[in-house]
PDB file of C-alpha atoms and ligand atoms in Angstrom:
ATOM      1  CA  UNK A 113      -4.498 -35.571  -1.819  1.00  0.00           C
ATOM      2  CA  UNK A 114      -3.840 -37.360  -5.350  1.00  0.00           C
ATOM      3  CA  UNK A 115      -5.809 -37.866  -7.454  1.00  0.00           C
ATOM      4  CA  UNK A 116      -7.959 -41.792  -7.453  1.00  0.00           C
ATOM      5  CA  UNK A 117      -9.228 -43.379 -10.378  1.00  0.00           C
ATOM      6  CA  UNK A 118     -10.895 -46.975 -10.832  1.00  0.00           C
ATOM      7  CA  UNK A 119     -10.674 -48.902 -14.414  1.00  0.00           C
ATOM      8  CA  UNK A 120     -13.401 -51.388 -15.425  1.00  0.00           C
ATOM      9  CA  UNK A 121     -10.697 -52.616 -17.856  1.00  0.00           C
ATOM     10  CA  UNK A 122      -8.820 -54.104 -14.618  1.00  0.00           C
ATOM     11  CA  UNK A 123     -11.770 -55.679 -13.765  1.00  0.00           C
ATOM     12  CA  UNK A 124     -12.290 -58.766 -14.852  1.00  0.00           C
ATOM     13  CA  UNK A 125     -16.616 -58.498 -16.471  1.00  0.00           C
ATOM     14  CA  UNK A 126     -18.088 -60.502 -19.146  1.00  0.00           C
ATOM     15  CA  UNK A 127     -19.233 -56.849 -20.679  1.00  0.00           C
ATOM     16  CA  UNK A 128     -15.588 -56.097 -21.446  1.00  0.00           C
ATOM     17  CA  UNK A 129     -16.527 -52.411 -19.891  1.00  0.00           C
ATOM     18  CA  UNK A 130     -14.053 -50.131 -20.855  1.00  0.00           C
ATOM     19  CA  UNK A 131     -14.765 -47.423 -18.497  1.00  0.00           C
ATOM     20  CA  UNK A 132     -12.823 -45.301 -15.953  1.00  0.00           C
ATOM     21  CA  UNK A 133     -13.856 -42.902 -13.712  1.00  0.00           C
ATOM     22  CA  UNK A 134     -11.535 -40.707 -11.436  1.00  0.00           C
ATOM     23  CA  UNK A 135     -12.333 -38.189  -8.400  1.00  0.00           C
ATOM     24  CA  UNK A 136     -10.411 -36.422  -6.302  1.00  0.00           C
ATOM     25  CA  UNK A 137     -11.555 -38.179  -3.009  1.00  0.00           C
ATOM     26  CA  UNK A 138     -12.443 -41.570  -2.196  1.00  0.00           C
ATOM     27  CA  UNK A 139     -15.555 -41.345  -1.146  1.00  0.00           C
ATOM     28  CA  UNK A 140     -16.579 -39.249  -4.411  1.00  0.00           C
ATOM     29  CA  UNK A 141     -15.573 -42.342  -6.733  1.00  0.00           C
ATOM     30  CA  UNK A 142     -16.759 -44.703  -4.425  1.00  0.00           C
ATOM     31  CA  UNK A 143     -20.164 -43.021  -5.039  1.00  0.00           C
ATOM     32  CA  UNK A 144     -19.437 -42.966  -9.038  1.00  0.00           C
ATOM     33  CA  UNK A 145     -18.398 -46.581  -8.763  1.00  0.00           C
ATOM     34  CA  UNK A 146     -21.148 -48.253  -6.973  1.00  0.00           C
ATOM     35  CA  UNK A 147     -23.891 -46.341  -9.233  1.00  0.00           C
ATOM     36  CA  UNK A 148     -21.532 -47.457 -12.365  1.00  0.00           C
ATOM     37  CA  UNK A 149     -21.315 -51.309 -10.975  1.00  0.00           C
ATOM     38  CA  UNK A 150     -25.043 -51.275 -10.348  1.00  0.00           C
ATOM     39  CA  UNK A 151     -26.505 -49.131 -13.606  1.00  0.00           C
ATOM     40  CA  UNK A 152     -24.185 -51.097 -15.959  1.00  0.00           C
ATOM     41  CA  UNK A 153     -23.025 -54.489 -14.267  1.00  0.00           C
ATOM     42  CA  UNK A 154     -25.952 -55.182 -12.381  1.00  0.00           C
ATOM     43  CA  UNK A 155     -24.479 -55.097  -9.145  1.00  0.00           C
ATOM     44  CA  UNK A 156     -26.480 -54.990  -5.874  1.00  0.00           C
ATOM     45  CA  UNK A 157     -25.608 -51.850  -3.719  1.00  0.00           C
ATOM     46  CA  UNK A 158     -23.835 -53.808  -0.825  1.00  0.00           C
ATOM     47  CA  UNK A 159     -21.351 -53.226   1.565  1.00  0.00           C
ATOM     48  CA  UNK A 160     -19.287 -56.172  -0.184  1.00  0.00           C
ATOM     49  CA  UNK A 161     -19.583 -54.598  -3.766  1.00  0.00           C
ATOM     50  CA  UNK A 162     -18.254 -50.971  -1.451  1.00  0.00           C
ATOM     51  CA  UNK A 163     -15.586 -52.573   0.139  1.00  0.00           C
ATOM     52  CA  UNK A 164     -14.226 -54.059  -3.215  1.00  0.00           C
ATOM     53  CA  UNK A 165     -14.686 -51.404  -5.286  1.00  0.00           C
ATOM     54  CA  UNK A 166     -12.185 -49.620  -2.660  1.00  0.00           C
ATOM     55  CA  UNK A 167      -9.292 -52.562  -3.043  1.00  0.00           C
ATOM     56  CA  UNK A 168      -9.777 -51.744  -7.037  1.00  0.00           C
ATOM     57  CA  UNK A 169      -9.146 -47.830  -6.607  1.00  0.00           C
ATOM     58  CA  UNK A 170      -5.690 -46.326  -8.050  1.00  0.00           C
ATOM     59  CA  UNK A 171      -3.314 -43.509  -7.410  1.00  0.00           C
ATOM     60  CA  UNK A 172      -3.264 -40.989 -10.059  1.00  0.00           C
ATOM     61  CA  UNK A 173      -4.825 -40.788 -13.933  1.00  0.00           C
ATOM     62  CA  UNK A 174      -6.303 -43.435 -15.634  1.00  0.00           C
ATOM     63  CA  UNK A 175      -4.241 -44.328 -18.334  1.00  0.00           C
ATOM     64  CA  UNK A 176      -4.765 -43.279 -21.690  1.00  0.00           C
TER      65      UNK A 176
HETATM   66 ZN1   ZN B 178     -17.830 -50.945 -16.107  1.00  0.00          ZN
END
């Protein structure tokens, strides 16, 4: 198992978020994601925001 990261810089927010967050399992920055999207972008804790947060998830490091 690789390493997953997620990158608020790929995603497209009016906050121009520059955060990313990496774990070593899915589930793990799923969690880290969804309280991220809802403690800084105001998301609602759905299974929508889950499921779309997953399509956004990476193989590897973020970049520097
Ligand atoms: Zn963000």
């Amino acid at each position: 198992m690789g390493r997953k990261y997620i990158d608020c810089r790929d995603y497209p927010s009016e906050m121009h978020c520059t955060v990313a967050l990496s774990a070593d399992t899915e589930d793990e920055l799923l969690e880290a994601a969804v309280q991220h999207a809802v403690q800084v972008h105001q998301h609602q804790d759905t299974p929508e925001l889950r499921s779309q947060l997953k399509t956004l998830f990476k193989e590897g490091a973020p970049p520097a």
